[in-house]
Amino acid sequence: MSKVKEVQRAQHHVPDLLKATHATTAANANEYLPNADAEKAPKPSWARQSIPNFPQLSEFEVVRHFTKLSQLNHSIDGGMYPLGSCTMKYNPRINEEVAAMPRFSHMHPYLPQQNVQGTLEVMYLLQQALMDITGMKGCSLHPAAGAQGELAGVKMIRKYHDEKGQTQKKVILVPDSAHGTNPATAALSGFSVKTLNSNADGIITLDEIKDKMDETVAGLMITVPNTLGIFEKEIKEIAGFLHAHDALLYCDGANLNAMVGQVHILNMGVDVMHINLHKTFSTPHGGGGPGSGPVVVSDRLLPYMPNPQVIKKQDGTYALADVEKSIGKYRGFYGNFGMFIRALCYIYAFGRNKLSDISETAVLNANYIKHHLRDFYDLPYTSRTLHEAVFSDKLQQKQNKVKTMDIAKRLMDFGYHPPTVYFPLVVDGALMIEPTESESKAELDRFIATMQQIAQEAKEDPDKVKTAPHRTGIKRLDETLAARKPVLTWNPDEV
Ligand SMILES: Cc1ncc(COP(=O)(O)O)c(C=O)c1O
């Protein structure tokens, strides 16, 4: 072992060193290492007999390795992350500080309720805030992500019909522009899925619902605004029609950022909606998670909420309470508590009257990009859009067979995370751009100029785009192989 590594090992025993008054330099450390002979003594059978082949690296080498790895990754702190439908907004540092306070972060979920009143209060206040923002009648913070919120929501719809003995209600309607989790959730909850077709303006019409409606329809899952960024303007009429047939309305709230502070969700006729705290309410995601997908419900679904709820008792204290006909628990304990603190800080930082600043700026930013790129990229739907702009590669394909994936990869050369690609499925070669409200005009202008340059290159120097990225540590991956057979460990023998 090199002298440097010996010294570094010795430094693990710094407390011993400190006790030794004459130990003034790390070079003396050997004297304080544990007795080397003890390491040679026979070990009990359950103990490891030999040290595994760990790489023999200094701390400094390890730090450099992980720092380099972290720099290969794109992050919202490193550059714009216009991933459509994902709302990759800035994660304010103050929220991290509050969440890290030991009185929150050191709480154990088994502590008696009287000892965690502050923690319960945070949860109660967040439930109240989410109900206030949406106008809904109940809130469960339980689900760990949007998709799990969907599962809880659709299970509540199932329970609603079961309680009424409506066993014939076996179908959930899902638009063709929906996120894949919607039909997957419906199927996982025991429903079959009937697809609704968007019209030429990119929305679902009441006529389309009427066409697909029969006594088997249990509900509709619809994203508002939808994944094209378009507000479903017939939503109220659709809700009324569904309710007249005792079918319920699930609103996928992944795009709430487009209308937070603007729209009363209950008045839209919604019975249940999940809210991605890691999108609208700025908690970290995209590798920095975990997520959090609270659900808010109308009166119809109040009796079936996931357990437990946080309630405020008459004496002003907080407690966990169960709903009698609950669909049950959806995860261990009470949800991703650290995310609740962050989201609550974010909501309180704006305050009720200023929340609409978020959606107004997000919509403005997306439309600014749309306006400046519409002469460079095909815009398949020309309806008014909110928080995101969905282009396609039609022009670039026609000119020189440059595809969406090529454009996405070329963007990486300029330090941008690519937009969402090939989704929603109703757009061939979709490029779905969502800047969020976090980006400055200067950053939007840089992004626009880059996208315009790529469109120019696709026309004049298509190979440059087709062979991108040129400046990243890793070029084009076999993404299927990478997903199916990820290489997650490093073996020094294989270097
Ligand atoms: C429209 C829509 N619905 C549902 C989800 C699922 O949310 P989560 O990733 O939090 O599970 C997403 C995620 O991006 C989405 O965009």
mmCIF file with all atom_site columns, N, CA and C in Angstrom, residues 81-89 145-147 150 177-182 222-230 252-258 274-281 285-286 362 366 386-391 417-425 430-437:
data_model
loop_
_atom_site.group_PDB
_atom_site.id
_atom_site.type_symbol
_atom_site.label_atom_id
_atom_site.label_alt_id
_atom_site.label_comp_id
_atom_site.label_asym_id
_atom_site.label_entity_id
_atom_site.label_seq_id
_atom_site.pdbx_PDB_ins_code
_atom_site.Cartn_x
_atom_site.Cartn_y
_atom_site.Cartn_z
_atom_site.occupancy
_atom_site.B_iso_or_equiv
_atom_site.pdbx_formal_charge
_atom_site.auth_seq_id
_atom_site.auth_comp_id
_atom_site.auth_asym_id
_atom_site.auth_atom_id
_atom_site.pdbx_PDB_model_num
ATOM 1   N N  . TYR A 1 81  ? -34.007 22.766 -18.981 1.00 0.00 ? 81  TYR A N  1
ATOM 2   C CA . TYR A 1 81  ? -34.457 21.366 -19.000 1.00 0.00 ? 81  TYR A CA 1
ATOM 3   C C  . TYR A 1 81  ? -35.889 21.353 -19.531 1.00 0.00 ? 81  TYR A C  1
ATOM 4   N N  . PRO A 1 82  ? -36.066 21.649 -20.835 1.00 0.00 ? 82  PRO A N  1
ATOM 5   C CA . PRO A 1 82  ? -37.430 21.901 -21.337 1.00 0.00 ? 82  PRO A CA 1
ATOM 6   C C  . PRO A 1 82  ? -38.244 20.643 -21.639 1.00 0.00 ? 82  PRO A C  1
ATOM 7   N N  . LEU A 1 83  ? -38.218 19.694 -20.718 1.00 0.00 ? 83  LEU A N  1
ATOM 8   C CA . LEU A 1 83  ? -38.843 18.390 -20.922 1.00 0.00 ? 83  LEU A CA 1
ATOM 9   C C  . LEU A 1 83  ? -40.362 18.503 -20.785 1.00 0.00 ? 83  LEU A C  1
ATOM 10  N N  . GLY A 1 84  ? -41.031 18.500 -21.937 1.00 0.00 ? 84  GLY A N  1
ATOM 11  C CA . GLY A 1 84  ? -42.472 18.724 -21.946 1.00 0.00 ? 84  GLY A CA 1
ATOM 12  C C  . GLY A 1 84  ? -43.229 17.763 -21.055 1.00 0.00 ? 84  GLY A C  1
ATOM 13  N N  . SER A 1 85  ? -44.250 18.287 -20.384 1.00 0.00 ? 85  SER A N  1
ATOM 14  C CA . SER A 1 85  ? -45.133 17.529 -19.500 1.00 0.00 ? 85  SER A CA 1
ATOM 15  C C  . SER A 1 85  ? -44.430 17.111 -18.209 1.00 0.00 ? 85  SER A C  1
ATOM 16  N N  . CYS A 1 86  ? -43.200 17.550 -18.017 1.00 0.00 ? 86  CYS A N  1
ATOM 17  C CA . CYS A 1 86  ? -42.473 17.171 -16.797 1.00 0.00 ? 86  CYS A CA 1
ATOM 18  C C  . CYS A 1 86  ? -42.258 18.356 -15.861 1.00 0.00 ? 86  CYS A C  1
ATOM 19  N N  . THR A 1 87  ? -42.473 19.567 -16.356 1.00 0.00 ? 87  THR A N  1
ATOM 20  C CA . THR A 1 87  ? -42.391 20.778 -15.527 1.00 0.00 ? 87  THR A CA 1
ATOM 21  C C  . THR A 1 87  ? -41.122 20.797 -14.675 1.00 0.00 ? 87  THR A C  1
ATOM 22  N N  . MET A 1 88  ? -39.985 20.842 -15.370 1.00 0.00 ? 88  MET A N  1
ATOM 23  C CA . MET A 1 88  ? -38.694 20.825 -14.675 1.00 0.00 ? 88  MET A CA 1
ATOM 24  C C  . MET A 1 88  ? -38.344 22.247 -14.264 1.00 0.00 ? 88  MET A C  1
ATOM 25  N N  . LYS A 1 89  ? -38.896 22.669 -13.146 1.00 0.00 ? 89  LYS A N  1
ATOM 26  C CA . LYS A 1 89  ? -38.660 24.044 -12.709 1.00 0.00 ? 89  LYS A CA 1
ATOM 27  C C  . LYS A 1 89  ? -37.584 24.098 -11.637 1.00 0.00 ? 89  LYS A C  1
ATOM 28  N N  . ALA A 1 145 ? -46.158 9.236  -6.165  1.00 0.00 ? 145 ALA A N  1
ATOM 29  C CA . ALA A 1 145 ? -45.866 9.807  -7.485  1.00 0.00 ? 145 ALA A CA 1
ATOM 30  C C  . ALA A 1 145 ? -47.194 10.037 -8.186  1.00 0.00 ? 145 ALA A C  1
ATOM 31  N N  . GLY A 1 146 ? -47.134 10.727 -9.321  1.00 0.00 ? 146 GLY A N  1
ATOM 32  C CA . GLY A 1 146 ? -48.354 10.963 -10.078 1.00 0.00 ? 146 GLY A CA 1
ATOM 33  C C  . GLY A 1 146 ? -49.038 9.652  -10.433 1.00 0.00 ? 146 GLY A C  1
ATOM 34  N N  . ALA A 1 147 ? -48.240 8.693  -10.913 1.00 0.00 ? 147 ALA A N  1
ATOM 35  C CA . ALA A 1 147 ? -48.830 7.419  -11.339 1.00 0.00 ? 147 ALA A CA 1
ATOM 36  C C  . ALA A 1 147 ? -49.502 6.705  -10.170 1.00 0.00 ? 147 ALA A C  1
ATOM 37  N N  . GLU A 1 150 ? -52.739 8.334  -9.560  1.00 0.00 ? 150 GLU A N  1
ATOM 38  C CA . GLU A 1 150 ? -53.733 7.821  -10.525 1.00 0.00 ? 150 GLU A CA 1
ATOM 39  C C  . GLU A 1 150 ? -54.332 6.518  -10.016 1.00 0.00 ? 150 GLU A C  1
ATOM 40  N N  . SER A 1 177 ? -54.435 11.222 -26.628 1.00 0.00 ? 177 SER A N  1
ATOM 41  C CA . SER A 1 177 ? -53.247 12.033 -26.322 1.00 0.00 ? 177 SER A CA 1
ATOM 42  C C  . SER A 1 177 ? -52.743 11.800 -24.894 1.00 0.00 ? 177 SER A C  1
ATOM 43  N N  . ALA A 1 178 ? -53.357 10.838 -24.187 1.00 0.00 ? 178 ALA A N  1
ATOM 44  C CA . ALA A 1 178 ? -53.026 10.653 -22.752 1.00 0.00 ? 178 ALA A CA 1
ATOM 45  C C  . ALA A 1 178 ? -51.621 10.117 -22.536 1.00 0.00 ? 178 ALA A C  1
ATOM 46  N N  . HIS A 1 179 ? -51.116 10.402 -21.370 1.00 0.00 ? 179 HIS A N  1
ATOM 47  C CA . HIS A 1 179 ? -49.851 9.815  -20.906 1.00 0.00 ? 179 HIS A CA 1
ATOM 48  C C  . HIS A 1 179 ? -50.077 8.325  -20.691 1.00 0.00 ? 179 HIS A C  1
ATOM 49  N N  . GLY A 1 180 ? -49.038 7.527  -20.953 1.00 0.00 ? 180 GLY A N  1
ATOM 50  C CA . GLY A 1 180 ? -49.176 6.067  -20.867 1.00 0.00 ? 180 GLY A CA 1
ATOM 51  C C  . GLY A 1 180 ? -49.642 5.565  -19.516 1.00 0.00 ? 180 GLY A C  1
ATOM 52  N N  . THR A 1 181 ? -49.362 6.347  -18.456 1.00 0.00 ? 181 THR A N  1
ATOM 53  C CA . THR A 1 181 ? -49.777 5.880  -17.126 1.00 0.00 ? 181 THR A CA 1
ATOM 54  C C  . THR A 1 181 ? -51.298 5.831  -16.996 1.00 0.00 ? 181 THR A C  1
ATOM 55  N N  . ASN A 1 182 ? -52.020 6.622  -17.788 1.00 0.00 ? 182 ASN A N  1
ATOM 56  C CA . ASN A 1 182 ? -53.490 6.637  -17.652 1.00 0.00 ? 182 ASN A CA 1
ATOM 57  C C  . ASN A 1 182 ? -54.109 5.292  -18.031 1.00 0.00 ? 182 ASN A C  1
ATOM 58  N N  . ILE A 1 222 ? -58.829 12.259 -17.959 1.00 0.00 ? 222 ILE A N  1
ATOM 59  C CA . ILE A 1 222 ? -58.470 13.271 -18.951 1.00 0.00 ? 222 ILE A CA 1
ATOM 60  C C  . ILE A 1 222 ? -57.437 14.224 -18.353 1.00 0.00 ? 222 ILE A C  1
ATOM 61  N N  . THR A 1 223 ? -56.495 14.640 -19.160 1.00 0.00 ? 223 THR A N  1
ATOM 62  C CA . THR A 1 223 ? -55.443 15.550 -18.701 1.00 0.00 ? 223 THR A CA 1
ATOM 63  C C  . THR A 1 223 ? -55.817 16.967 -19.106 1.00 0.00 ? 223 THR A C  1
ATOM 64  N N  . VAL A 1 224 ? -55.785 17.878 -18.138 1.00 0.00 ? 224 VAL A N  1
ATOM 65  C CA . VAL A 1 224 ? -56.158 19.269 -18.425 1.00 0.00 ? 224 VAL A CA 1
ATOM 66  C C  . VAL A 1 224 ? -55.084 20.202 -17.877 1.00 0.00 ? 224 VAL A C  1
ATOM 67  N N  . PRO A 1 225 ? -54.519 21.113 -18.700 1.00 0.00 ? 225 PRO A N  1
ATOM 68  C CA . PRO A 1 225 ? -54.584 21.066 -20.145 1.00 0.00 ? 225 PRO A CA 1
ATOM 69  C C  . PRO A 1 225 ? -53.953 19.770 -20.639 1.00 0.00 ? 225 PRO A C  1
ATOM 70  N N  . ASN A 1 226 ? -54.306 19.380 -21.844 1.00 0.00 ? 226 ASN A N  1
ATOM 71  C CA . ASN A 1 226 ? -53.866 18.062 -22.301 1.00 0.00 ? 226 ASN A CA 1
ATOM 72  C C  . ASN A 1 226 ? -52.392 18.076 -22.704 1.00 0.00 ? 226 ASN A C  1
ATOM 73  N N  . THR A 1 227 ? -51.904 16.957 -23.165 1.00 0.00 ? 227 THR A N  1
ATOM 74  C CA . THR A 1 227 ? -50.465 16.837 -23.407 1.00 0.00 ? 227 THR A CA 1
ATOM 75  C C  . THR A 1 227 ? -50.020 17.584 -24.663 1.00 0.00 ? 227 THR A C  1
ATOM 76  N N  . LEU A 1 228 ? -50.976 18.211 -25.361 1.00 0.00 ? 228 LEU A N  1
ATOM 77  C CA . LEU A 1 228 ? -50.600 19.133 -26.439 1.00 0.00 ? 228 LEU A CA 1
ATOM 78  C C  . LEU A 1 228 ? -50.514 20.559 -25.884 1.00 0.00 ? 228 LEU A C  1
ATOM 79  N N  . GLY A 1 229 ? -50.804 20.686 -24.594 1.00 0.00 ? 229 GLY A N  1
ATOM 80  C CA . GLY A 1 229 ? -50.789 22.018 -23.958 1.00 0.00 ? 229 GLY A CA 1
ATOM 81  C C  . GLY A 1 229 ? -52.087 22.777 -24.178 1.00 0.00 ? 229 GLY A C  1
ATOM 82  N N  . ILE A 1 230 ? -53.124 22.065 -24.664 1.00 0.00 ? 230 ILE A N  1
ATOM 83  C CA . ILE A 1 230 ? -54.394 22.739 -25.009 1.00 0.00 ? 230 ILE A CA 1
ATOM 84  C C  . ILE A 1 230 ? -55.435 22.500 -23.913 1.00 0.00 ? 230 ILE A C  1
ATOM 85  N N  . ASP A 1 252 ? -56.126 14.191 -14.764 1.00 0.00 ? 252 ASP A N  1
ATOM 86  C CA . ASP A 1 252 ? -54.691 14.025 -14.581 1.00 0.00 ? 252 ASP A CA 1
ATOM 87  C C  . ASP A 1 252 ? -54.124 15.427 -14.385 1.00 0.00 ? 252 ASP A C  1
ATOM 88  N N  . GLY A 1 253 ? -53.607 15.678 -13.181 1.00 0.00 ? 253 GLY A N  1
ATOM 89  C CA . GLY A 1 253 ? -53.161 17.028 -12.841 1.00 0.00 ? 253 GLY A CA 1
ATOM 90  C C  . GLY A 1 253 ? -51.695 17.294 -13.119 1.00 0.00 ? 253 GLY A C  1
ATOM 91  N N  . ALA A 1 254 ? -51.077 16.447 -13.950 1.00 0.00 ? 254 ALA A N  1
ATOM 92  C CA . ALA A 1 254 ? -49.639 16.629 -14.216 1.00 0.00 ? 254 ALA A CA 1
ATOM 93  C C  . ALA A 1 254 ? -49.347 18.014 -14.800 1.00 0.00 ? 254 ALA A C  1
ATOM 94  N N  . ASN A 1 255 ? -50.334 18.589 -15.490 1.00 0.00 ? 255 ASN A N  1
ATOM 95  C CA . ASN A 1 255 ? -50.096 19.886 -16.131 1.00 0.00 ? 255 ASN A CA 1
ATOM 96  C C  . ASN A 1 255 ? -50.725 21.048 -15.353 1.00 0.00 ? 255 ASN A C  1
ATOM 97  N N  . LEU A 1 256 ? -50.899 20.851 -14.075 1.00 0.00 ? 256 LEU A N  1
ATOM 98  C CA . LEU A 1 256 ? -51.516 21.895 -13.243 1.00 0.00 ? 256 LEU A CA 1
ATOM 99  C C  . LEU A 1 256 ? -50.736 23.210 -13.301 1.00 0.00 ? 256 LEU A C  1
ATOM 100 N N  . ASN A 1 257 ? -49.444 23.117 -13.591 1.00 0.00 ? 257 ASN A N  1
ATOM 101 C CA . ASN A 1 257 ? -48.630 24.339 -13.633 1.00 0.00 ? 257 ASN A CA 1
ATOM 102 C C  . ASN A 1 257 ? -49.190 25.366 -14.624 1.00 0.00 ? 257 ASN A C  1
ATOM 103 N N  . ALA A 1 258 ? -49.930 24.870 -15.607 1.00 0.00 ? 258 ALA A N  1
ATOM 104 C CA . ALA A 1 258 ? -50.476 25.781 -16.616 1.00 0.00 ? 258 ALA A CA 1
ATOM 105 C C  . ALA A 1 258 ? -51.666 26.571 -16.089 1.00 0.00 ? 258 ALA A C  1
ATOM 106 N N  . HIS A 1 274 ? -54.872 13.941 -9.380  1.00 0.00 ? 274 HIS A N  1
ATOM 107 C CA . HIS A 1 274 ? -53.590 13.871 -8.673  1.00 0.00 ? 274 HIS A CA 1
ATOM 108 C C  . HIS A 1 274 ? -52.801 15.132 -8.985  1.00 0.00 ? 274 HIS A C  1
ATOM 109 N N  . ILE A 1 275 ? -51.974 15.488 -8.042  1.00 0.00 ? 275 ILE A N  1
ATOM 110 C CA . ILE A 1 275 ? -51.130 16.676 -8.206  1.00 0.00 ? 275 ILE A CA 1
ATOM 111 C C  . ILE A 1 275 ? -49.689 16.225 -8.051  1.00 0.00 ? 275 ILE A C  1
ATOM 112 N N  . ASN A 1 276 ? -48.856 16.481 -9.047  1.00 0.00 ? 276 ASN A N  1
ATOM 113 C CA . ASN A 1 276 ? -47.450 16.095 -8.921  1.00 0.00 ? 276 ASN A CA 1
ATOM 114 C C  . ASN A 1 276 ? -46.718 17.220 -8.195  1.00 0.00 ? 276 ASN A C  1
ATOM 115 N N  . LEU A 1 277 ? -46.443 17.005 -6.900  1.00 0.00 ? 277 LEU A N  1
ATOM 116 C CA . LEU A 1 277 ? -45.708 18.057 -6.159  1.00 0.00 ? 277 LEU A CA 1
ATOM 117 C C  . LEU A 1 277 ? -44.363 18.309 -6.821  1.00 0.00 ? 277 LEU A C  1
ATOM 118 N N  . HIS A 1 278 ? -43.799 17.249 -7.439  1.00 0.00 ? 278 HIS A N  1
ATOM 119 C CA . HIS A 1 278 ? -42.487 17.381 -8.069  1.00 0.00 ? 278 HIS A CA 1
ATOM 120 C C  . HIS A 1 278 ? -42.581 18.084 -9.427  1.00 0.00 ? 278 HIS A C  1
ATOM 121 N N  . LYS A 1 279 ? -43.752 18.540 -9.787  1.00 0.00 ? 279 LYS A N  1
ATOM 122 C CA . LYS A 1 279 ? -43.854 19.382 -10.998 1.00 0.00 ? 279 LYS A CA 1
ATOM 123 C C  . LYS A 1 279 ? -44.320 20.754 -10.538 1.00 0.00 ? 279 LYS A C  1
ATOM 124 N N  . THR A 1 280 ? -45.613 20.898 -10.344 1.00 0.00 ? 280 THR A N  1
ATOM 125 C CA . THR A 1 280 ? -46.184 22.219 -10.058 1.00 0.00 ? 280 THR A CA 1
ATOM 126 C C  . THR A 1 280 ? -45.572 22.876 -8.824  1.00 0.00 ? 280 THR A C  1
ATOM 127 N N  . PHE A 1 281 ? -45.284 22.093 -7.809  1.00 0.00 ? 281 PHE A N  1
ATOM 128 C CA . PHE A 1 281 ? -44.867 22.715 -6.547  1.00 0.00 ? 281 PHE A CA 1
ATOM 129 C C  . PHE A 1 281 ? -43.378 22.560 -6.265  1.00 0.00 ? 281 PHE A C  1
ATOM 130 N N  . HIS A 1 285 ? -37.111 16.482 -9.003  1.00 0.00 ? 285 HIS A N  1
ATOM 131 C CA . HIS A 1 285 ? -37.320 15.184 -9.665  1.00 0.00 ? 285 HIS A CA 1
ATOM 132 C C  . HIS A 1 285 ? -36.342 15.042 -10.814 1.00 0.00 ? 285 HIS A C  1
ATOM 133 N N  . GLY A 1 286 ? -36.515 13.956 -11.588 1.00 0.00 ? 286 GLY A N  1
ATOM 134 C CA . GLY A 1 286 ? -35.562 13.713 -12.658 1.00 0.00 ? 286 GLY A CA 1
ATOM 135 C C  . GLY A 1 286 ? -34.231 13.273 -12.071 1.00 0.00 ? 286 GLY A C  1
ATOM 136 N N  . ALA A 1 362 ? -45.398 30.818 -16.843 1.00 0.00 ? 362 ALA A N  1
ATOM 137 C CA . ALA A 1 362 ? -45.117 29.564 -17.550 1.00 0.00 ? 362 ALA A CA 1
ATOM 138 C C  . ALA A 1 362 ? -45.774 29.582 -18.931 1.00 0.00 ? 362 ALA A C  1
ATOM 139 N N  . ALA A 1 366 ? -43.838 29.668 -22.655 1.00 0.00 ? 366 ALA A N  1
ATOM 140 C CA . ALA A 1 366 ? -44.055 28.630 -23.672 1.00 0.00 ? 366 ALA A CA 1
ATOM 141 C C  . ALA A 1 366 ? -44.528 29.266 -24.977 1.00 0.00 ? 366 ALA A C  1
ATOM 142 N N  . LEU A 1 386 ? -51.155 26.454 -23.787 1.00 0.00 ? 386 LEU A N  1
ATOM 143 C CA . LEU A 1 386 ? -50.793 27.032 -22.495 1.00 0.00 ? 386 LEU A CA 1
ATOM 144 C C  . LEU A 1 386 ? -49.299 26.842 -22.210 1.00 0.00 ? 386 LEU A C  1
ATOM 145 N N  . HIS A 1 387 ? -48.960 25.880 -21.369 1.00 0.00 ? 387 HIS A N  1
ATOM 146 C CA . HIS A 1 387 ? -47.611 25.827 -20.786 1.00 0.00 ? 387 HIS A CA 1
ATOM 147 C C  . HIS A 1 387 ? -46.571 25.129 -21.633 1.00 0.00 ? 387 HIS A C  1
ATOM 148 N N  . GLU A 1 388 ? -46.962 24.504 -22.748 1.00 0.00 ? 388 GLU A N  1
ATOM 149 C CA . GLU A 1 388 ? -45.968 23.817 -23.572 1.00 0.00 ? 388 GLU A CA 1
ATOM 150 C C  . GLU A 1 388 ? -46.303 23.967 -25.049 1.00 0.00 ? 388 GLU A C  1
ATOM 151 N N  . ALA A 1 389 ? -45.303 23.748 -25.889 1.00 0.00 ? 389 ALA A N  1
ATOM 152 C CA . ALA A 1 389 ? -45.500 23.863 -27.336 1.00 0.00 ? 389 ALA A CA 1
ATOM 153 C C  . ALA A 1 389 ? -45.037 22.562 -27.965 1.00 0.00 ? 389 ALA A C  1
ATOM 154 N N  . VAL A 1 390 ? -45.908 21.953 -28.768 1.00 0.00 ? 390 VAL A N  1
ATOM 155 C CA . VAL A 1 390 ? -45.555 20.674 -29.386 1.00 0.00 ? 390 VAL A CA 1
ATOM 156 C C  . VAL A 1 390 ? -45.320 20.879 -30.886 1.00 0.00 ? 390 VAL A C  1
ATOM 157 N N  . PHE A 1 391 ? -44.062 20.702 -31.287 1.00 0.00 ? 391 PHE A N  1
ATOM 158 C CA . PHE A 1 391 ? -43.694 20.775 -32.703 1.00 0.00 ? 391 PHE A CA 1
ATOM 159 C C  . PHE A 1 391 ? -43.490 19.362 -33.229 1.00 0.00 ? 391 PHE A C  1
ATOM 160 N N  . HIS A 1 417 ? -30.982 20.120 -22.039 1.00 0.00 ? 417 HIS A N  1
ATOM 161 C CA . HIS A 1 417 ? -31.613 18.807 -22.012 1.00 0.00 ? 417 HIS A CA 1
ATOM 162 C C  . HIS A 1 417 ? -32.617 18.796 -23.162 1.00 0.00 ? 417 HIS A C  1
ATOM 163 N N  . PRO A 1 418 ? -32.724 17.688 -23.895 1.00 0.00 ? 418 PRO A N  1
ATOM 164 C CA . PRO A 1 418 ? -33.708 17.663 -24.990 1.00 0.00 ? 418 PRO A CA 1
ATOM 165 C C  . PRO A 1 418 ? -35.130 17.814 -24.456 1.00 0.00 ? 418 PRO A C  1
ATOM 166 N N  . PRO A 1 419 ? -36.026 18.284 -25.316 1.00 0.00 ? 419 PRO A N  1
ATOM 167 C CA . PRO A 1 419 ? -37.449 18.283 -24.945 1.00 0.00 ? 419 PRO A CA 1
ATOM 168 C C  . PRO A 1 419 ? -37.955 16.838 -24.889 1.00 0.00 ? 419 PRO A C  1
ATOM 169 N N  . THR A 1 420 ? -39.196 16.660 -24.485 1.00 0.00 ? 420 THR A N  1
ATOM 170 C CA . THR A 1 420 ? -39.811 15.330 -24.569 1.00 0.00 ? 420 THR A CA 1
ATOM 171 C C  . THR A 1 420 ? -39.965 14.985 -26.052 1.00 0.00 ? 420 THR A C  1
ATOM 172 N N  . VAL A 1 421 ? -39.610 13.768 -26.419 1.00 0.00 ? 421 VAL A N  1
ATOM 173 C CA . VAL A 1 421 ? -39.673 13.400 -27.837 1.00 0.00 ? 421 VAL A CA 1
ATOM 174 C C  . VAL A 1 421 ? -40.670 12.268 -28.075 1.00 0.00 ? 421 VAL A C  1
ATOM 175 N N  . TYR A 1 422 ? -41.247 12.293 -29.251 1.00 0.00 ? 422 TYR A N  1
ATOM 176 C CA . TYR A 1 422 ? -42.183 11.250 -29.710 1.00 0.00 ? 422 TYR A CA 1
ATOM 177 C C  . TYR A 1 422 ? -43.375 11.066 -28.770 1.00 0.00 ? 422 TYR A C  1
ATOM 178 N N  . PHE A 1 423 ? -43.755 12.108 -28.070 1.00 0.00 ? 423 PHE A N  1
ATOM 179 C CA . PHE A 1 423 ? -44.940 12.095 -27.212 1.00 0.00 ? 423 PHE A CA 1
ATOM 180 C C  . PHE A 1 423 ? -45.509 13.505 -27.222 1.00 0.00 ? 423 PHE A C  1
ATOM 181 N N  . PRO A 1 424 ? -46.810 13.703 -27.289 1.00 0.00 ? 424 PRO A N  1
ATOM 182 C CA . PRO A 1 424 ? -47.865 12.704 -27.305 1.00 0.00 ? 424 PRO A CA 1
ATOM 183 C C  . PRO A 1 424 ? -47.932 11.946 -28.638 1.00 0.00 ? 424 PRO A C  1
ATOM 184 N N  . LEU A 1 425 ? -48.541 10.768 -28.545 1.00 0.00 ? 425 LEU A N  1
ATOM 185 C CA . LEU A 1 425 ? -48.533 9.868  -29.703 1.00 0.00 ? 425 LEU A CA 1
ATOM 186 C C  . LEU A 1 425 ? -49.367 10.389 -30.864 1.00 0.00 ? 425 LEU A C  1
ATOM 187 N N  . ALA A 1 430 ? -42.995 13.988 -32.449 1.00 0.00 ? 430 ALA A N  1
ATOM 188 C CA . ALA A 1 430 ? -43.260 15.157 -31.587 1.00 0.00 ? 430 ALA A CA 1
ATOM 189 C C  . ALA A 1 430 ? -42.005 15.645 -30.857 1.00 0.00 ? 430 ALA A C  1
ATOM 190 N N  . LEU A 1 431 ? -41.940 16.960 -30.723 1.00 0.00 ? 431 LEU A N  1
ATOM 191 C CA . LEU A 1 431 ? -40.915 17.634 -29.900 1.00 0.00 ? 431 LEU A CA 1
ATOM 192 C C  . LEU A 1 431 ? -41.705 18.524 -28.948 1.00 0.00 ? 431 LEU A C  1
ATOM 193 N N  . MET A 1 432 ? -41.773 18.121 -27.708 1.00 0.00 ? 432 MET A N  1
ATOM 194 C CA . MET A 1 432 ? -42.682 18.801 -26.770 1.00 0.00 ? 432 MET A CA 1
ATOM 195 C C  . MET A 1 432 ? -41.863 19.648 -25.791 1.00 0.00 ? 432 MET A C  1
ATOM 196 N N  . ILE A 1 433 ? -42.002 20.963 -25.924 1.00 0.00 ? 433 ILE A N  1
ATOM 197 C CA . ILE A 1 433 ? -41.124 21.885 -25.190 1.00 0.00 ? 433 ILE A CA 1
ATOM 198 C C  . ILE A 1 433 ? -41.896 22.587 -24.067 1.00 0.00 ? 433 ILE A C  1
ATOM 199 N N  . GLU A 1 434 ? -41.389 22.456 -22.858 1.00 0.00 ? 434 GLU A N  1
ATOM 200 C CA . GLU A 1 434 ? -42.012 23.137 -21.704 1.00 0.00 ? 434 GLU A CA 1
ATOM 201 C C  . GLU A 1 434 ? -40.919 23.884 -20.937 1.00 0.00 ? 434 GLU A C  1
ATOM 202 N N  . PRO A 1 435 ? -40.856 25.198 -21.091 1.00 0.00 ? 435 PRO A N  1
ATOM 203 C CA . PRO A 1 435 ? -39.749 25.929 -20.448 1.00 0.00 ? 435 PRO A CA 1
ATOM 204 C C  . PRO A 1 435 ? -39.960 26.190 -18.964 1.00 0.00 ? 435 PRO A C  1
ATOM 205 N N  . THR A 1 436 ? -41.205 26.181 -18.516 1.00 0.00 ? 436 THR A N  1
ATOM 206 C CA . THR A 1 436 ? -41.639 26.593 -17.165 1.00 0.00 ? 436 THR A CA 1
ATOM 207 C C  . THR A 1 436 ? -41.396 28.086 -16.965 1.00 0.00 ? 436 THR A C  1
ATOM 208 N N  . GLU A 1 437 ? -41.869 28.560 -15.833 1.00 0.00 ? 437 GLU A N  1
ATOM 209 C CA . GLU A 1 437 ? -41.731 29.979 -15.496 1.00 0.00 ? 437 GLU A CA 1
ATOM 210 C C  . GLU A 1 437 ? -40.339 30.326 -14.996 1.00 0.00 ? 437 GLU A C  1
#
